[in-house]
PDB file of C-alpha atoms and ligand atoms in Angstrom:
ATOM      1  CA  UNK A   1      17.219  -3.276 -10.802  1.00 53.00           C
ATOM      2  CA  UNK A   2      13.114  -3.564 -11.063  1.00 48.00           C
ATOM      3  CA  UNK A   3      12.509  -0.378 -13.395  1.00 50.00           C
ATOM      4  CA  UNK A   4       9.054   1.348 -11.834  1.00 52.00           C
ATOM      5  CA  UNK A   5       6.616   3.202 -13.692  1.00 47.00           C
ATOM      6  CA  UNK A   6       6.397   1.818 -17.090  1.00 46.00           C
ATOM      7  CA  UNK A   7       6.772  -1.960 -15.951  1.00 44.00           C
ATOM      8  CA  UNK A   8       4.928  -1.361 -12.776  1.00 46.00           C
ATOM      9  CA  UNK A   9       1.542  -0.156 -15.007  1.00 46.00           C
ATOM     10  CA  UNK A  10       1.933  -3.103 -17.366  1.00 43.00           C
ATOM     11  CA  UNK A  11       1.937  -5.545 -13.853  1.00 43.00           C
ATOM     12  CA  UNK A  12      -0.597  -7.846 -14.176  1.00 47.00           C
ATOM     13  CA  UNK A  13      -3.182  -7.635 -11.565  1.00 44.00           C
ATOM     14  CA  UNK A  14      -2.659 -10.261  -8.906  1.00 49.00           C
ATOM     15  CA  UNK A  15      -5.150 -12.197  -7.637  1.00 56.00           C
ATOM     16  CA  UNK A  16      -6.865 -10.580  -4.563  1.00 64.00           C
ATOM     17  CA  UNK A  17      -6.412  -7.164  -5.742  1.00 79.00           C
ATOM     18  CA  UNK A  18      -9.700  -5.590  -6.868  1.00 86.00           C
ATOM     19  CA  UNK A  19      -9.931  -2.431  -9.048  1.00 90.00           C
ATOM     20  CA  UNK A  20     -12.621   0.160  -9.402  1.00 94.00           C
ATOM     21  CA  UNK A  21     -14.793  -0.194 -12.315  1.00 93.00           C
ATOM     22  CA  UNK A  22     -15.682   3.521 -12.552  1.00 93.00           C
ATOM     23  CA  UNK A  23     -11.985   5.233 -11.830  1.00 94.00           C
ATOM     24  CA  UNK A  24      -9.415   1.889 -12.510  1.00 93.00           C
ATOM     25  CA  UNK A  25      -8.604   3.242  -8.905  1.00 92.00           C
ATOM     26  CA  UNK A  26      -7.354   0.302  -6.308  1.00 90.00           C
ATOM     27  CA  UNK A  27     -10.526  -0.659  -4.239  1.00 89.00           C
ATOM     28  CA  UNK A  28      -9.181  -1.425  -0.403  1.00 87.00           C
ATOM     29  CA  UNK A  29     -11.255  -3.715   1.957  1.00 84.00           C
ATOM     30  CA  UNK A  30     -13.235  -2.704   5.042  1.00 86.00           C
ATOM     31  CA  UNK A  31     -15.509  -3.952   7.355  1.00 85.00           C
ATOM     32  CA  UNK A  32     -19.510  -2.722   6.693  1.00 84.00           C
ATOM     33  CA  UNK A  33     -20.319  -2.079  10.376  1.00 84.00           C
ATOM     34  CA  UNK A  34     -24.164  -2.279   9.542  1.00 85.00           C
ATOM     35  CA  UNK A  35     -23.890  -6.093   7.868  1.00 82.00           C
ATOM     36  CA  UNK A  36     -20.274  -7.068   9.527  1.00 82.00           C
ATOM     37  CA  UNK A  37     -19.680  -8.284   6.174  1.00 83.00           C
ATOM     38  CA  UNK A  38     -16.233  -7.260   4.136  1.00 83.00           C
ATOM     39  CA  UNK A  39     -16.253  -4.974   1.126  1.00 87.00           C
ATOM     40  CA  UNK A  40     -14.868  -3.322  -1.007  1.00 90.00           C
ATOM     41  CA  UNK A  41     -14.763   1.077  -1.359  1.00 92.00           C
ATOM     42  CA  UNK A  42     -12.789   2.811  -4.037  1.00 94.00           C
ATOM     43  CA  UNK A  43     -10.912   6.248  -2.671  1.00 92.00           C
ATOM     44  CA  UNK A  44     -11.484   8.093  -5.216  1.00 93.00           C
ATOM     45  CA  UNK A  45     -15.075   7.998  -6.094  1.00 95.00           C
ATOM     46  CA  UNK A  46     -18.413   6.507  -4.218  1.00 90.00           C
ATOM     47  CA  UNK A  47     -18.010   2.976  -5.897  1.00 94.00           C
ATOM     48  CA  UNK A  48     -18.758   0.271  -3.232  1.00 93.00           C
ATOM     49  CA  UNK A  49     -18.972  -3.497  -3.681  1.00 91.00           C
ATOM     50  CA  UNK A  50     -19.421  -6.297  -1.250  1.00 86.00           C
ATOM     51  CA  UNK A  51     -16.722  -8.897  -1.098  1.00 83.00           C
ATOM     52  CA  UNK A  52     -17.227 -12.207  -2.675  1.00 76.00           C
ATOM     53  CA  UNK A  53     -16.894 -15.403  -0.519  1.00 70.00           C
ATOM     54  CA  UNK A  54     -13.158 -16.248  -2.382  1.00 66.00           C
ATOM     55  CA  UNK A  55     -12.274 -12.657  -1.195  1.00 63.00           C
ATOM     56  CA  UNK A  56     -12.389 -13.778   2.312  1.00 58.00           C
ATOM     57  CA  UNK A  57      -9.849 -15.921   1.811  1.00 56.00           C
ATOM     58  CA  UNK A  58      -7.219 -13.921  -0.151  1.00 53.00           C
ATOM     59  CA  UNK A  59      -7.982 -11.041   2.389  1.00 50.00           C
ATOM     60  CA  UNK A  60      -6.959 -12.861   5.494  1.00 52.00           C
ATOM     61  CA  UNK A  61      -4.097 -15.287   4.234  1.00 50.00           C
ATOM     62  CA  UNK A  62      -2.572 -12.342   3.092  1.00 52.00           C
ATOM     63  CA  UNK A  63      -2.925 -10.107   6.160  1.00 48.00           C
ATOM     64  CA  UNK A  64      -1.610 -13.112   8.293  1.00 51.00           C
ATOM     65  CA  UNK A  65       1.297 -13.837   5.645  1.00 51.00           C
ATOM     66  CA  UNK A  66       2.575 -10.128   5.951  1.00 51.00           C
ATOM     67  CA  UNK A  67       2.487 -10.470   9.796  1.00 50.00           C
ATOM     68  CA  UNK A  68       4.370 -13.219   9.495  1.00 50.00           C
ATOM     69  CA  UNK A  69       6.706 -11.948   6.996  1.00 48.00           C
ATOM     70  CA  UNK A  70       7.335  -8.871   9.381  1.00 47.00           C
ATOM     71  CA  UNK A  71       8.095 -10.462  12.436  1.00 46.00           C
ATOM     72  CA  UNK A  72      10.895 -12.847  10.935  1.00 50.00           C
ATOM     73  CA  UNK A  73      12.449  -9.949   8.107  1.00 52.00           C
ATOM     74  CA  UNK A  74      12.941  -7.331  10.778  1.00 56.00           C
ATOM     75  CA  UNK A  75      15.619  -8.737  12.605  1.00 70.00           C
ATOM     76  CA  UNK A  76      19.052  -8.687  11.609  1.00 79.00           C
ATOM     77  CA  UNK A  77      20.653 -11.677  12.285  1.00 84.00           C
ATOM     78  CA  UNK A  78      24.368 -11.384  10.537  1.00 87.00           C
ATOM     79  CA  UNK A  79      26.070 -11.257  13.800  1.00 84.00           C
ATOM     80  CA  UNK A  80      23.777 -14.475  15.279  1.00 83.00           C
ATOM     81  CA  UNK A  81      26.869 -17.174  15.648  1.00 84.00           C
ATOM     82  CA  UNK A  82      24.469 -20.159  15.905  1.00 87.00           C
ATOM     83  CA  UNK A  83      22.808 -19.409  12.636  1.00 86.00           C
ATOM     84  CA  UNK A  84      24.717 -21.680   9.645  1.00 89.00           C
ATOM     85  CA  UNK A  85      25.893 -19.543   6.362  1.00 91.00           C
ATOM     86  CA  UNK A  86      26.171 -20.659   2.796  1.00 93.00           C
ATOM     87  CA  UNK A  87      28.104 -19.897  -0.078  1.00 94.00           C
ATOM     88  CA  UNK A  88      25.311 -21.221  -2.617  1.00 91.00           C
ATOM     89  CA  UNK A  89      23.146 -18.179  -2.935  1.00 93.00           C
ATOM     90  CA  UNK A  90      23.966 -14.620  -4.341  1.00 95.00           C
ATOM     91  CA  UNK A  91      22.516 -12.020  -3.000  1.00 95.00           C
ATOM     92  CA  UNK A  92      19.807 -10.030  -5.248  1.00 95.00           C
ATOM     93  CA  UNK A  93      20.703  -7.053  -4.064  1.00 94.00           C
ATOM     94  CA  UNK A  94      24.358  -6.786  -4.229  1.00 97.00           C
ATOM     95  CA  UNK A  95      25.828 -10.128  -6.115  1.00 96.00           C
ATOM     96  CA  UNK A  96      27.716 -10.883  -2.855  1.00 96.00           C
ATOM     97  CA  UNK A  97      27.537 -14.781  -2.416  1.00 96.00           C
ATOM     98  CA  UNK A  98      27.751 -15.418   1.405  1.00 95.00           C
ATOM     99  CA  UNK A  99      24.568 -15.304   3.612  1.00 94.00           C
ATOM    100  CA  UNK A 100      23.206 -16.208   6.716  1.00 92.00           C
ATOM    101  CA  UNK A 101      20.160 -18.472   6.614  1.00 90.00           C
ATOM    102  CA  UNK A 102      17.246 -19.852   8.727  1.00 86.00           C
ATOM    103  CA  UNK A 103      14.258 -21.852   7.873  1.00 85.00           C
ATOM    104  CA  UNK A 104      10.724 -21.647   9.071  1.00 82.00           C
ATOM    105  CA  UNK A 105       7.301 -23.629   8.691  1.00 81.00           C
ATOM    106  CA  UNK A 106       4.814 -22.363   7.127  1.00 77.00           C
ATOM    107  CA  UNK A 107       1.438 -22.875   5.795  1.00 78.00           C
ATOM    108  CA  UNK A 108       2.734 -23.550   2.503  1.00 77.00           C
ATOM    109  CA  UNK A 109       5.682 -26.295   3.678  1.00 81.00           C
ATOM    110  CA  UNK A 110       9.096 -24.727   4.649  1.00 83.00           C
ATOM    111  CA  UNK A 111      10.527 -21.144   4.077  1.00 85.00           C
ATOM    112  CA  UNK A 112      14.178 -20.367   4.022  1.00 87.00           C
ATOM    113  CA  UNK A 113      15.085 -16.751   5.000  1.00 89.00           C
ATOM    114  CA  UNK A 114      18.617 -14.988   4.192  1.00 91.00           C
ATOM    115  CA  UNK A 115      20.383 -12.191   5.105  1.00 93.00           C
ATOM    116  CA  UNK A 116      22.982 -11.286   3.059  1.00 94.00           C
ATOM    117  CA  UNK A 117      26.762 -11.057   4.980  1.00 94.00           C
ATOM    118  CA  UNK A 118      28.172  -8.203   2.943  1.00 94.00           C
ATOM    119  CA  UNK A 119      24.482  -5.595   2.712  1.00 95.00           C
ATOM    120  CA  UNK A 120      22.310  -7.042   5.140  1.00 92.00           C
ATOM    121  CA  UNK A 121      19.397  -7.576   2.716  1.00 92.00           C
ATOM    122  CA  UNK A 122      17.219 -10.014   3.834  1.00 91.00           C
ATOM    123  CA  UNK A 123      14.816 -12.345   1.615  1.00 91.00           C
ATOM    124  CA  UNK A 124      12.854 -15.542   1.762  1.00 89.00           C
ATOM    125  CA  UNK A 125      12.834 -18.283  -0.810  1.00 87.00           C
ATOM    126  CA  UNK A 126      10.141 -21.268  -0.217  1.00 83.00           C
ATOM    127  CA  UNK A 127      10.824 -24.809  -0.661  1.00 76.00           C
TER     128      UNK A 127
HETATM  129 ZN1   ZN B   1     -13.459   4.763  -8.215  1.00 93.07          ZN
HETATM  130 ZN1   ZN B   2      23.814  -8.095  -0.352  1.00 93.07          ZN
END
């Protein structure tokens, strides 16, 4: 399927994701304990830079969507009974068109969650 390496480099950079100026390295956020403000620190060499106020945002909606995202894709729920299956998605993982769905609220309106009947590959579409 998603061919790494080449593609993955020529990815463009989505939004949130900061990069170190000095090395290109990935700059990850932590808390300065002296100012209790959030910035940014590069691995790989000294490079530091304080967040800006748009950063905030991006940091924390996507720390609470992954949480989110964990809690409801870790459970398998093929052999749930009550849970209603279609025949009007294909799995992207093996082709096979019969999955279990759910649906959830979200910040962003209403997410639909599948597992797939034949793998078990779970994934979420939003509507
Ligand atoms: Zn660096
Ligand atoms: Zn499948």
């Amino acid at each position: 399927m998603a061919q790494h390496g080449a593609a993955a480099a020529a990815a463009p950079r989505s939004r949130g994701l900061k990069f170190c100026p000095e090395s290109n390295d990935l700059l990850y956020p932590r808390e300065n304990r002296n100012t209790r403000r959030l910035e940014f620190f590069c691995k790989n060499c000294s490079h530091v830079e304080e967040a800006e106020p748009d950063d905030y945002c991006v940091h924390v909606a996507r720390i609470k969507h992954d949480s989110k995202e964990q809690t409801v894709i870790l459970q398998d729920v093929r052999a749930d009974p009550t849970l209603p299956r279609t025949k009007d998605v294909e799995c992207p993982d093996c082709h096979h068109r019969e999955a279990v769905f759910f649906s959830q609220s979200s910040e962003t309106g209403m997410v639909l969650y599948f597992n797939c009947c034949a793998c078990g590959h779970r994934w979420r579409e939003d509507v």
